[in-house]
Coordinates of C-alpha atoms in Angstrom, one line a residue:
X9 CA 12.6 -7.0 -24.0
X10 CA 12.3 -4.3 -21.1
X11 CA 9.1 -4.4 -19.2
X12 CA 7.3 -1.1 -17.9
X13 CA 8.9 0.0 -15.3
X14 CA 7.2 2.1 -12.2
X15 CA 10.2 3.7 -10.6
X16 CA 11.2 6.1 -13.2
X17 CA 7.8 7.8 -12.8
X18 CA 8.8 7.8 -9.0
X19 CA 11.8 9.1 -9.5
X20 CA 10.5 12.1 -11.5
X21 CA 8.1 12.8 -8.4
X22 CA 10.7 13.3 -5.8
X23 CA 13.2 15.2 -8.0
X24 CA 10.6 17.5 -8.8
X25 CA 9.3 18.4 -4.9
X26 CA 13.1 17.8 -3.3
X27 CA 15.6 21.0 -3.5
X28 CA 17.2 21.7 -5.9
X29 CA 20.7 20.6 -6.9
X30 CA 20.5 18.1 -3.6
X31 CA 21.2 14.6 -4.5
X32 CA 19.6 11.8 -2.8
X33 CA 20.0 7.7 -3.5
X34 CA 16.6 6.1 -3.4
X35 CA 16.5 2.3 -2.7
X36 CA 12.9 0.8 -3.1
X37 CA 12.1 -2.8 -2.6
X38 CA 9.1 -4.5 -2.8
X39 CA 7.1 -8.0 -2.2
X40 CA 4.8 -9.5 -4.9
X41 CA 1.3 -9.8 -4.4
X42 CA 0.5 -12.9 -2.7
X43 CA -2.5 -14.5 -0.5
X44 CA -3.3 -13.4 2.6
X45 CA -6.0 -13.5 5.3
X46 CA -9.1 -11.3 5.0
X47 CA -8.8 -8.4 7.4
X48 CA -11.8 -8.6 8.6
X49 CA -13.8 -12.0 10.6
X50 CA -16.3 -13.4 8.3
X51 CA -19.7 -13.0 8.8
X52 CA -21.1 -16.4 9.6
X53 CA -22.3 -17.9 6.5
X54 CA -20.3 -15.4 4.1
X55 CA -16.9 -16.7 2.8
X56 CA -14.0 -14.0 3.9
X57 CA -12.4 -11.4 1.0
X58 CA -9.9 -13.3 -0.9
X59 CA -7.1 -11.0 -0.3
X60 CA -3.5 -10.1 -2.0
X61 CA -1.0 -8.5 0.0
X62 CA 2.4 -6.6 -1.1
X63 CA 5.1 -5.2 0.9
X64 CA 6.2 -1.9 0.0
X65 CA 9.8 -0.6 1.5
X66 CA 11.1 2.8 0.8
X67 CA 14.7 4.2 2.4
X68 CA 16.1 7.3 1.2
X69 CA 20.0 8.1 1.7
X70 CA 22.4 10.6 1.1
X71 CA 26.5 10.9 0.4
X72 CA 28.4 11.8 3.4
X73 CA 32.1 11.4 4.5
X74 CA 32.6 9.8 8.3
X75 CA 34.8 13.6 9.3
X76 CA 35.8 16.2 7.9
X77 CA 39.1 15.3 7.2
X78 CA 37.9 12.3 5.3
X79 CA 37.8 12.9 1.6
X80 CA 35.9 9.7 0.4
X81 CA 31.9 10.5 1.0
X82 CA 30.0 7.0 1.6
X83 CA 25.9 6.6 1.7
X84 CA 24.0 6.9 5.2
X85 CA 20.3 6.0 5.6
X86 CA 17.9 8.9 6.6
X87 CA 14.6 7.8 6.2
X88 CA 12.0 5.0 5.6
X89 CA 8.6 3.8 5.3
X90 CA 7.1 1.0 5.1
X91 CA 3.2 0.3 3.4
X92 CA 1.6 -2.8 3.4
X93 CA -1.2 -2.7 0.4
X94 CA -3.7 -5.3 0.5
X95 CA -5.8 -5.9 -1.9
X96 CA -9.6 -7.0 -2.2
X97 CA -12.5 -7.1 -5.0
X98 CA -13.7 -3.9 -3.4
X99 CA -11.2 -2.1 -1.4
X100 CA -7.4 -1.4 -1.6
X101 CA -6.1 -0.7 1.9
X102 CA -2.8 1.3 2.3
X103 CA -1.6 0.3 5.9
X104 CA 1.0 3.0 7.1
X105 CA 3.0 0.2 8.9
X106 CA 6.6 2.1 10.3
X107 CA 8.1 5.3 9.2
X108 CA 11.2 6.8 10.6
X109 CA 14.4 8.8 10.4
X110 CA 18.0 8.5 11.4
X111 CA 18.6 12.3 11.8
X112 CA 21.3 12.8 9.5
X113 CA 19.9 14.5 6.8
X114 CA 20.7 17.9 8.7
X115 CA 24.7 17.0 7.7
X116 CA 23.3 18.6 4.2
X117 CA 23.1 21.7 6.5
X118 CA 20.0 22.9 4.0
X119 CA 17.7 26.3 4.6
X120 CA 14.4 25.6 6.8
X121 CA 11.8 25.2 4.4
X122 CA 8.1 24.1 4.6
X123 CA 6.8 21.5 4.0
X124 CA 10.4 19.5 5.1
X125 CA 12.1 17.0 2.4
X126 CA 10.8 13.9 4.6
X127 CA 7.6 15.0 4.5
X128 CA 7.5 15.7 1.0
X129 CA 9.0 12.1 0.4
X130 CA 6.4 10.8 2.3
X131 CA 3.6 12.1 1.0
X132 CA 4.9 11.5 -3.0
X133 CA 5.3 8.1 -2.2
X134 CA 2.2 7.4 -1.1
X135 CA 0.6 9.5 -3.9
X136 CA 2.5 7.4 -6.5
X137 CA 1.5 4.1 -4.9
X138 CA -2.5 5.4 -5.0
X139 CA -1.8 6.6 -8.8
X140 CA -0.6 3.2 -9.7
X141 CA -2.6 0.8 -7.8
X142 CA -6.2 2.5 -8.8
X143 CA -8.8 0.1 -9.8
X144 CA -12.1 1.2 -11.7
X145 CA -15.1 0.9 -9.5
X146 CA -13.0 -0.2 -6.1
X147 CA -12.2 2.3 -3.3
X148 CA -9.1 3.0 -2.2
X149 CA -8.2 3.1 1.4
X150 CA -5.1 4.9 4.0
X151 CA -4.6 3.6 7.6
X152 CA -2.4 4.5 10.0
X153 CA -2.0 4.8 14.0
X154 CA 0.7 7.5 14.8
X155 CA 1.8 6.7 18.3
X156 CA 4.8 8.8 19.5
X157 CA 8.1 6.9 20.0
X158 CA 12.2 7.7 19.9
X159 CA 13.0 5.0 17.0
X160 CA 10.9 2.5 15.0
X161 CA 13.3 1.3 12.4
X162 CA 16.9 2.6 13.2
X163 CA 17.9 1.3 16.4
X164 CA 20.2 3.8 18.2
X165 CA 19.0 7.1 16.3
X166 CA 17.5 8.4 19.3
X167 CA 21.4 9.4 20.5
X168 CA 21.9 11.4 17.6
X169 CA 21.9 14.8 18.4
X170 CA 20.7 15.8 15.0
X171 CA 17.5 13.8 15.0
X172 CA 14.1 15.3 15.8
X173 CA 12.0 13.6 17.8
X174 CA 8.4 14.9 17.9
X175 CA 5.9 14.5 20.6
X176 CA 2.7 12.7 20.7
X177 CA 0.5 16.4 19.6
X178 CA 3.3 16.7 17.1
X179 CA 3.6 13.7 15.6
X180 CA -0.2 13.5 15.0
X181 CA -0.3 17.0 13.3
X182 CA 2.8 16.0 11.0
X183 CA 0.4 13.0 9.8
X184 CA -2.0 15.1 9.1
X185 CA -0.1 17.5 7.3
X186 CA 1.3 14.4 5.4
X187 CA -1.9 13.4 4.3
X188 CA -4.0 16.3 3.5
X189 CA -1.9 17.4 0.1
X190 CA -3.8 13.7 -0.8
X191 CA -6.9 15.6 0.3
X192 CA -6.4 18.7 -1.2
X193 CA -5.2 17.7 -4.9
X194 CA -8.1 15.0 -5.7
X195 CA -10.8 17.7 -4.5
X196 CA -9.3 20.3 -6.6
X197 CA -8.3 18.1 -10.0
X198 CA -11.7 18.0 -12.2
X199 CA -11.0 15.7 -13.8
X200 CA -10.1 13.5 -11.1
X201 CA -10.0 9.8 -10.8
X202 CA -12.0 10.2 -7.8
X203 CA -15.8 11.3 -6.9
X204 CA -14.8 11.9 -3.0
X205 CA -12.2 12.1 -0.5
X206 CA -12.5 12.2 2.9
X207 CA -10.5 12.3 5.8
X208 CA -11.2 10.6 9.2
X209 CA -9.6 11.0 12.5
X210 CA -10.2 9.5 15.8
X211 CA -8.0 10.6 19.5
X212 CA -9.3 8.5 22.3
X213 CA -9.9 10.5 25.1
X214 CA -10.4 14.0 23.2
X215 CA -13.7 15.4 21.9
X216 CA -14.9 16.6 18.5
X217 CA -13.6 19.7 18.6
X218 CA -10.3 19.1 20.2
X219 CA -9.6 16.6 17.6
X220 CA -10.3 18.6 15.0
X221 CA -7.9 21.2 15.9
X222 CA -5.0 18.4 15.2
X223 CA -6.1 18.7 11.1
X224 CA -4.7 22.0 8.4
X225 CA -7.7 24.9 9.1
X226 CA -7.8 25.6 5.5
X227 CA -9.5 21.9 4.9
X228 CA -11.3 21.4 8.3
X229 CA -14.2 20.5 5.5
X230 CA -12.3 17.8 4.2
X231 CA -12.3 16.0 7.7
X232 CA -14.7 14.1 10.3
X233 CA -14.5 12.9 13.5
X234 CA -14.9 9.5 13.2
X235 CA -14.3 6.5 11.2
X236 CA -14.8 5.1 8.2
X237 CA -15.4 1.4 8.7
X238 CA -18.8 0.9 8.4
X239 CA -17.7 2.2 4.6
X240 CA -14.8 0.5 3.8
X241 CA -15.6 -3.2 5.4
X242 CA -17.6 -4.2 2.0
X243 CA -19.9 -6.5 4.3
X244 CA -23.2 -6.9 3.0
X245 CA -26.3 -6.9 5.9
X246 CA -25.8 -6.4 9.3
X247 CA -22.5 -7.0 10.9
X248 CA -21.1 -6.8 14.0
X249 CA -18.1 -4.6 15.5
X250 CA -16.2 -8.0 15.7
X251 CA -16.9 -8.2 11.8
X252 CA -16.1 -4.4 10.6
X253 CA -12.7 -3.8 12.6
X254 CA -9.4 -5.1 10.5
X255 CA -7.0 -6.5 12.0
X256 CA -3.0 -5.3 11.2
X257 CA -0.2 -6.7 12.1
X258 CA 1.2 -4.4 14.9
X259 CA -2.0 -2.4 15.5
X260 CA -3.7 -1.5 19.0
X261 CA -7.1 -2.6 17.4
X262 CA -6.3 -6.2 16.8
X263 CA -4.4 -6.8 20.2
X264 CA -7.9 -5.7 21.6
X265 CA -9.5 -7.8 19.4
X266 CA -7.4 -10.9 20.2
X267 CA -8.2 -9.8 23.6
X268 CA -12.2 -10.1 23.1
X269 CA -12.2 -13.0 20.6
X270 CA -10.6 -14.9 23.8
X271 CA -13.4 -13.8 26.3
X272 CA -15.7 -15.6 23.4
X273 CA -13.9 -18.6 24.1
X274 CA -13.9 -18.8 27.7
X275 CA -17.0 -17.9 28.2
X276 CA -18.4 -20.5 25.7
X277 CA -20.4 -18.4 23.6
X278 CA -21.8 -19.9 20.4
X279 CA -22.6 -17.0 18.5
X280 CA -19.5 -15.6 18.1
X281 CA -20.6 -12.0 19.4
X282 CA -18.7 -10.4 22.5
X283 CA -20.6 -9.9 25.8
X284 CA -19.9 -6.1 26.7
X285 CA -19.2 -4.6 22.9
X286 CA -22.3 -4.6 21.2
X287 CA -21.8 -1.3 19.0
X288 CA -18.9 0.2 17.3
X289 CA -19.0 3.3 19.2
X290 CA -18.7 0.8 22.5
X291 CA -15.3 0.2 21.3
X292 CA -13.9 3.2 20.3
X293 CA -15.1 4.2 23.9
X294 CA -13.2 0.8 25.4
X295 CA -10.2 2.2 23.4
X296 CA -9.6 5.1 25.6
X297 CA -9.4 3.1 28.5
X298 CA -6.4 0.6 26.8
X299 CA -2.9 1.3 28.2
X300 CA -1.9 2.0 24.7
X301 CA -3.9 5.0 24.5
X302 CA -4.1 6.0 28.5
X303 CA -0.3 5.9 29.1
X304 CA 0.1 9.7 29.6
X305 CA 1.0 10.3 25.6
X306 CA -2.3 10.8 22.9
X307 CA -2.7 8.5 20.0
X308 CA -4.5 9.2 16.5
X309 CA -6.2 6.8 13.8
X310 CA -6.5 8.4 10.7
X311 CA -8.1 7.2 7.7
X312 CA -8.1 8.7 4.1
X313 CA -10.9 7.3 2.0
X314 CA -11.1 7.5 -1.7
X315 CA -14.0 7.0 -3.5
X316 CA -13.5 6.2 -7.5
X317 CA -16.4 7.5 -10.2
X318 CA -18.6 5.4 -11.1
X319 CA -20.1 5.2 -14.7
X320 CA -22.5 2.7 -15.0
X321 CA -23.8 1.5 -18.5
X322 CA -26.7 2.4 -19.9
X323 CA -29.4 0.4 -22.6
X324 CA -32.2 1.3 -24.8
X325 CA -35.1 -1.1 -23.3
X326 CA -35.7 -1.8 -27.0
X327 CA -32.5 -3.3 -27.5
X328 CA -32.5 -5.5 -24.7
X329 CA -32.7 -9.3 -25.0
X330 CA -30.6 -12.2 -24.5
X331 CA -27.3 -11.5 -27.0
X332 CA -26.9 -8.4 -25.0
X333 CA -27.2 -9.4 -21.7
X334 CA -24.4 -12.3 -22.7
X335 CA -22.3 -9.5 -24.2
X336 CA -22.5 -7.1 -21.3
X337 CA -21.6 -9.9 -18.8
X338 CA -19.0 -11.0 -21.1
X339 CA -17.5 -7.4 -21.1
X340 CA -18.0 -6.9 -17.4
X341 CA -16.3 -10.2 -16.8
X342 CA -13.7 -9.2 -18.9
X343 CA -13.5 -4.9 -17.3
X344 CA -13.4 -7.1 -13.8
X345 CA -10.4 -9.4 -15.3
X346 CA -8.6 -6.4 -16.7
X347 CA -8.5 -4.3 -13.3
X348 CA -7.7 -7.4 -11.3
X349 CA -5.4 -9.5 -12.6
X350 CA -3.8 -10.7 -9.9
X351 CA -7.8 -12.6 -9.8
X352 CA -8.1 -13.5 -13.0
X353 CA -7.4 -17.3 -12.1
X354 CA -10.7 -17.3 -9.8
X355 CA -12.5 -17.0 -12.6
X356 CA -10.1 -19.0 -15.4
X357 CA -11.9 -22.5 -14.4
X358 CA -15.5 -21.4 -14.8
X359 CA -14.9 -19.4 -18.0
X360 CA -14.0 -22.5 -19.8
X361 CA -16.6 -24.6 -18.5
X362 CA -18.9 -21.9 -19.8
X363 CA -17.6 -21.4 -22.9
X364 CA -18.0 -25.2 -23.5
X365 CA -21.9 -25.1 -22.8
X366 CA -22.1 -22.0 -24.9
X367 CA -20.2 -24.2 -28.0
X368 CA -22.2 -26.8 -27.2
X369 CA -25.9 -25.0 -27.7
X370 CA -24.8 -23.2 -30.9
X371 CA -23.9 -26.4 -32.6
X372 CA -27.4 -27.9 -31.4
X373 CA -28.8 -24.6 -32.7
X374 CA -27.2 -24.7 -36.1
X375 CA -28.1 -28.4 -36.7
X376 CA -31.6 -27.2 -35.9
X377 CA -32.1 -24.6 -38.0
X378 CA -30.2 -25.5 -41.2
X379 CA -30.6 -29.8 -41.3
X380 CA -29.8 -29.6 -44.9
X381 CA -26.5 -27.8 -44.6
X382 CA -25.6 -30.2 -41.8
X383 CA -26.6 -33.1 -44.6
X384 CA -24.3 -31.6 -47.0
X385 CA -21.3 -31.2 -45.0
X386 CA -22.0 -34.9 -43.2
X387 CA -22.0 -36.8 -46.7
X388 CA -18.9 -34.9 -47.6
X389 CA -16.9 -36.1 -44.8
X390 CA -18.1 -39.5 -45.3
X391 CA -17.5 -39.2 -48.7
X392 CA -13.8 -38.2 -48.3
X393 CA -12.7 -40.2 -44.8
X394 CA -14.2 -43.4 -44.0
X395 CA -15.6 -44.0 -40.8
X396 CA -13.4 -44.9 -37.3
X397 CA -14.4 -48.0 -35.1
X398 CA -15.8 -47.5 -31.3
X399 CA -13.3 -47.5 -28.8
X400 CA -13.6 -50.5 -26.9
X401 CA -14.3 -49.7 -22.8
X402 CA -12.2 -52.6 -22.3
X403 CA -8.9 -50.8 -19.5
X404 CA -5.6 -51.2 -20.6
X405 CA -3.1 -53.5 -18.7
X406 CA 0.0 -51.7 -17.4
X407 CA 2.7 -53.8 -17.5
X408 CA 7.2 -53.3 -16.7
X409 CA 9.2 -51.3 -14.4
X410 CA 8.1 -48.6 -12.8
X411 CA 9.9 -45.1 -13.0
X412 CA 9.3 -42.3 -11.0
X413 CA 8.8 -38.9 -12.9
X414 CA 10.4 -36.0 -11.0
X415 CA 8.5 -33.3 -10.1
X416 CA 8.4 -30.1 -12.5
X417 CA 7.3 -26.3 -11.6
X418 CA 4.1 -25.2 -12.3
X419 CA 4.6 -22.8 -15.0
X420 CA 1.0 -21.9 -15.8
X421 CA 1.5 -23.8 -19.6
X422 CA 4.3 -21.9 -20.8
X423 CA 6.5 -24.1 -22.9
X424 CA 10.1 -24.9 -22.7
X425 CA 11.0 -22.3 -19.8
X426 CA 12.6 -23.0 -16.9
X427 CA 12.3 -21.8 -13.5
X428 CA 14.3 -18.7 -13.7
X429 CA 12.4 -17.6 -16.8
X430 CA 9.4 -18.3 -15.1
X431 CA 10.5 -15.6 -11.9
X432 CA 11.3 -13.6 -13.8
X433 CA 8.4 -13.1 -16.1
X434 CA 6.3 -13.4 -13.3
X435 CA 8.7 -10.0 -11.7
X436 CA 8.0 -7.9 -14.6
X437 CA 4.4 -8.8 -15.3
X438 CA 4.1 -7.1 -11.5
X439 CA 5.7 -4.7 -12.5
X440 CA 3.6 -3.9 -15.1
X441 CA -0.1 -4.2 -13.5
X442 CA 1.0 -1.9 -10.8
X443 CA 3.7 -0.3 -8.7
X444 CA 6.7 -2.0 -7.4
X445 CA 9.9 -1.5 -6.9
X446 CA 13.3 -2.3 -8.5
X447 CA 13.9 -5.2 -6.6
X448 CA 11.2 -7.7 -6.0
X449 CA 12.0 -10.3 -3.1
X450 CA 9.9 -13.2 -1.4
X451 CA 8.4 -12.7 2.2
X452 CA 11.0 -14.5 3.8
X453 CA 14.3 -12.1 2.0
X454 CA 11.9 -9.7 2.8
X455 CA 11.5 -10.4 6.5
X456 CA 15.5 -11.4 6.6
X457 CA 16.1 -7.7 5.4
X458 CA 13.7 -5.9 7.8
X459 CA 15.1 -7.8 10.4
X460 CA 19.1 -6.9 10.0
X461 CA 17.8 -3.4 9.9
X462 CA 16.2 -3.8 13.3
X463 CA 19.8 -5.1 14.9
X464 CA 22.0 -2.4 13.4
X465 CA 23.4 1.1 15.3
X466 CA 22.6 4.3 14.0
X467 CA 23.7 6.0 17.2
X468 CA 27.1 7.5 16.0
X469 CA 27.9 8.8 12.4
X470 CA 30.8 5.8 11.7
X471 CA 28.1 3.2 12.8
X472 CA 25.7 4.8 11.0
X473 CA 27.7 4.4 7.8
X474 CA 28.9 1.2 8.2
X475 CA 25.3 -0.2 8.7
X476 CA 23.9 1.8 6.1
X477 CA 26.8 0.4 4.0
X478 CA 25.8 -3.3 5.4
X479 CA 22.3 -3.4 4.8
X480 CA 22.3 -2.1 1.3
X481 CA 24.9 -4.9 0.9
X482 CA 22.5 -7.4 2.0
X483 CA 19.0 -5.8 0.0
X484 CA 22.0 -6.1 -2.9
X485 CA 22.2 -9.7 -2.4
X486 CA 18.6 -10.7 -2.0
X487 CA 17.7 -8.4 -5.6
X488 CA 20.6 -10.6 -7.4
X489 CA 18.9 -13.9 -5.9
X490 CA 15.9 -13.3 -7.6
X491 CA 17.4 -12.1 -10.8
X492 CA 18.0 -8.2 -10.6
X493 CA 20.6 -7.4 -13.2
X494 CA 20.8 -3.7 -12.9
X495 CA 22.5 -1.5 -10.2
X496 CA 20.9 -1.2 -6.7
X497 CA 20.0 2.4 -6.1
X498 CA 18.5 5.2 -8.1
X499 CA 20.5 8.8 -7.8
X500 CA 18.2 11.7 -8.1
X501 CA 18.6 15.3 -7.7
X502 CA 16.0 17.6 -6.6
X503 CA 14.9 20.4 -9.3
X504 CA 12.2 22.9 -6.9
X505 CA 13.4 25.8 -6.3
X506 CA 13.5 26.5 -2.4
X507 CA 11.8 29.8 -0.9
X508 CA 14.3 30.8 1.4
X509 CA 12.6 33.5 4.3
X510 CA 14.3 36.4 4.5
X511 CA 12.6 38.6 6.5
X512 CA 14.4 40.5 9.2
X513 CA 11.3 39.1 12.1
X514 CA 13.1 36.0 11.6
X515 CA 16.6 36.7 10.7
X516 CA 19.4 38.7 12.4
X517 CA 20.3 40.2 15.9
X518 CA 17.0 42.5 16.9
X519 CA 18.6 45.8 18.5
X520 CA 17.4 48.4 20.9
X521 CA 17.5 52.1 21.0
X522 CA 19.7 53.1 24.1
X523 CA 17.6 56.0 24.5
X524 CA 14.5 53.6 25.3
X525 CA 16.2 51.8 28.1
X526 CA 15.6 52.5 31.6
X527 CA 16.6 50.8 34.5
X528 CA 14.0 49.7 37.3
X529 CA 13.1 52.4 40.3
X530 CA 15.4 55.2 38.8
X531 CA 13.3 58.4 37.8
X532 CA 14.6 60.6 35.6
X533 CA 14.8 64.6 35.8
X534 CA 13.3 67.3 34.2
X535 CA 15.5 70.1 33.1

């Protein structure tokens, strides 16, 4: 039976916003939710979140033929991203981990346009993978620290001629641009899943205002200076900074945090605070100061925070008593369950322990209140079976050879399935509670994958090909080892119709009257 599947509805997004009659080949991979530790340092005497992380890798690439003499047209990579979602019981956190692009998507020679086709993908994708990871009463989270570089994921790009490198003022304005259509379409939807969105932005070293300037004028509203964390750390009472910063993997913040957490231990200090960071606005100042942010080139954090509705339930005070109360925790139990259930075995363990106790005082209910129905239906089981002896207490004696059993997979009590069934219902039930994509791999395929993309050449157009050509080869192999049956690689082709400017400002050869030119210290005469 086919499951639900998430990319088609992906699919439909980009063709929709890409130009039209422009074919593109979308390859989108994905890890399944698994443990991982709490972003944030406990608070002492609070456990940490119990947290579920997912990888999320998407590489667009188009057809193009090594020269022009070359008839046979092979697939080269142009672009990437890379989102890490982790998941809580009260925030989802998108972490814009790497994006980048090989330059070659200027070989489809298309007309200027605005917004660009990358930045459309980029802001579809992360749109779809909102839409589809939503939870009902939990907030939903974008991160991201744009620092300016030549190449983050195609090694050698930097030499391509066609690639556009942006600057550090630039590449923190393209975020922005990225992320405010986010903005824009949840404020202006009524009926939006959302009660507010906000956008956050933080520049070491500029002011308010200056920072500011970096965001779209038409939705200055829509952004603050500042950040979000005091909102989105879900820490009850007071907290420190050390206890409202998350840490990412590759992120300025948490090398600085590694660097304080180690002045804790040197110094001996017992309460786990730091010595010269005592407020959250300390640190943001201690920031601007870190080589990472001081080098000469300007950094941004940017935050988009989501806020769902919330429609909590309301009772008549007369019809309040106890059956109620066990029915609305039952159903709130069971709402909770329903939006997480990657959770739902936290709570799998105490449901049947009280279920048990619940059984239990019903039957000593019913015998109380009916003794002579209870009478009846004792004598006629006596009547009809007689009566079983004790068990003696008395242990039995094991006795013969012993054999070793061999281990079996936990398969969560699903009968006469083997491993491979097993994987593979556990692929498409994650495909069904949320977003992923059509190949599902482990962290370590995953890693293996990331990694050969890091050592390949994208410098010349042949290299280019032939490691584009390698490393869907490889992402190929990986999808098959954990049972992908259907073709890696989706072809789409773009359906907007592109504005093309044709205004004569921007367009053509500007001319000059001859009669209006006059060359320097010549005067002319009057006849």
């Amino acid at each position: 039976m086919d499951s639900l599947r998430s990319e088609p509805e992906l699919l439909h997004r980009l063709a929709s916003e890409l130009p039209k009659d422009i074919q593109f080949t979308v390859y989108y991979l994905s890890t399944p939710q698994t443990p991982a530790p709490s972003l944030h340092i406990e608070v002492h005497g609070q456990k940490p979140d119990k947290t579920l992380c997912s990888k999320h890798f998407l590489v667009i690439a188009i057809n193009q033929s090594s020269n022009e003499d070359c008839q046979e047209r092979k697939e080269i990579l142009v672009y990437a991203v890379e989102v890490l979602i982790y998941l809580t019981t009260h925030n989802i956190t998108f972490f814009i981990s790497k994006a980048d692009s090989t330059g070659y998507l200027d070989k489809l020679k298309l007309a200027k346009q605005k917004p660009s086709p990358i930045r459309t993908i980029t802001t579809t994708f992360l749109q779809f993978l909102i839409d589809t990871h939503q939870k009902v009463d939990v907030k939903s989270t974008i991160s991201l620290f744009a620092r300016a570089q030549d190449q983050y994921l195609f090694p050698g790009s930097v030499e391509n001629p066609g690639k556009h490198v942006l600057n550090d003022r630039g590449l923190i304005r393209w975020w922005c641009r990225v992320l405010n259509p986010i903005l824009e379409s949840s404020q202006a939807d009524i009926n939006s899943f959302w009660e507010s969105v906000r956008g956050y932005i933080i520049i070491p070293g500029l002011d308010n205002r200056e920072s500011l300037s970096y965001t779209p004028s038409r939705t200055k509203n829509l952004w603050t200076v500042g950040h979000p964390l005091l909102e989105i750390s879900g820490i009850k009472g007071i907290a420190s900074p050390r206890n409202l910063i998350p840490r990412f993997p590759d992120d300025p913040k948490a090398r600085f945090l590694d660097e304080l957490d180690e002045e804790i231990v040197k110094s001996g200090n017992s309460n786990g605070q730091w010595k010269n960071i005592k407020t959250l606005d300390d640190f943001w100042e201690m920031m601007a100061f870190r080589q990472e942010c001081s080098a000469g080139r300007l950094v941004g954090f940017i935050w988009i925070v989501l806020s769902p509705n919330q429609e909590p339930i309301q009772i008549e005070p007369s019809y309040i008593n106890s059956k109620v109360i066990t029915s609305i925790d039952n159903s709130e139990l069971a709402s909770r369950n329903e939006n997480h259930p990657e959770l739902l075995e936290y709570h799998t363990l105490h449901d049947k322990s009280q279920s048990r106790s619940i059984t239990c005082d019903e039957q000593v209910c019913s015998r109380s209140s009916s003794p002579i129905k209870m009478t009846h239906k004792t004598n006629s089981n006596t009547s009809s079976k007689p009566l079983k002896r004790p068990l003696s207490n008395k242990k039995r004696i094991l006795t013969g050879k012993i054999i070793a059993r061999k281990p079996r997979f936990k398969i969560y009590n699903i009968p006469n399935q083997s491993k491979n069934s097993f994987l593979k219902h556990r692929g498409d039930n994650q495909k069904k509670n949320c977003g992923a994509g059509q190949i599902i791999i482990d962290d370590a395929d995953y890693h293996r994958i990331m990694e050969l993309l890091l050592n390949l050449d994208f410098s010349r157009l042949e290299r280019a090909i032939s490691s584009s050509s390698r490393w869907i080869e490889e992402a190929r192999c990986a999808g098959r080892n954990n049972l992908m049956t259907e073709f890696w690689g989706q072809t789409i082709v773009g359906t907007k119709i592109v504005q093309v400017s044709t205004d004569s400002s921007s367009s053509g050869t500007a001319t000059l009257n001859p009669n209006l030119i006059r060359k320097k210290g010549v005067k002319t005469s009057v006849y």
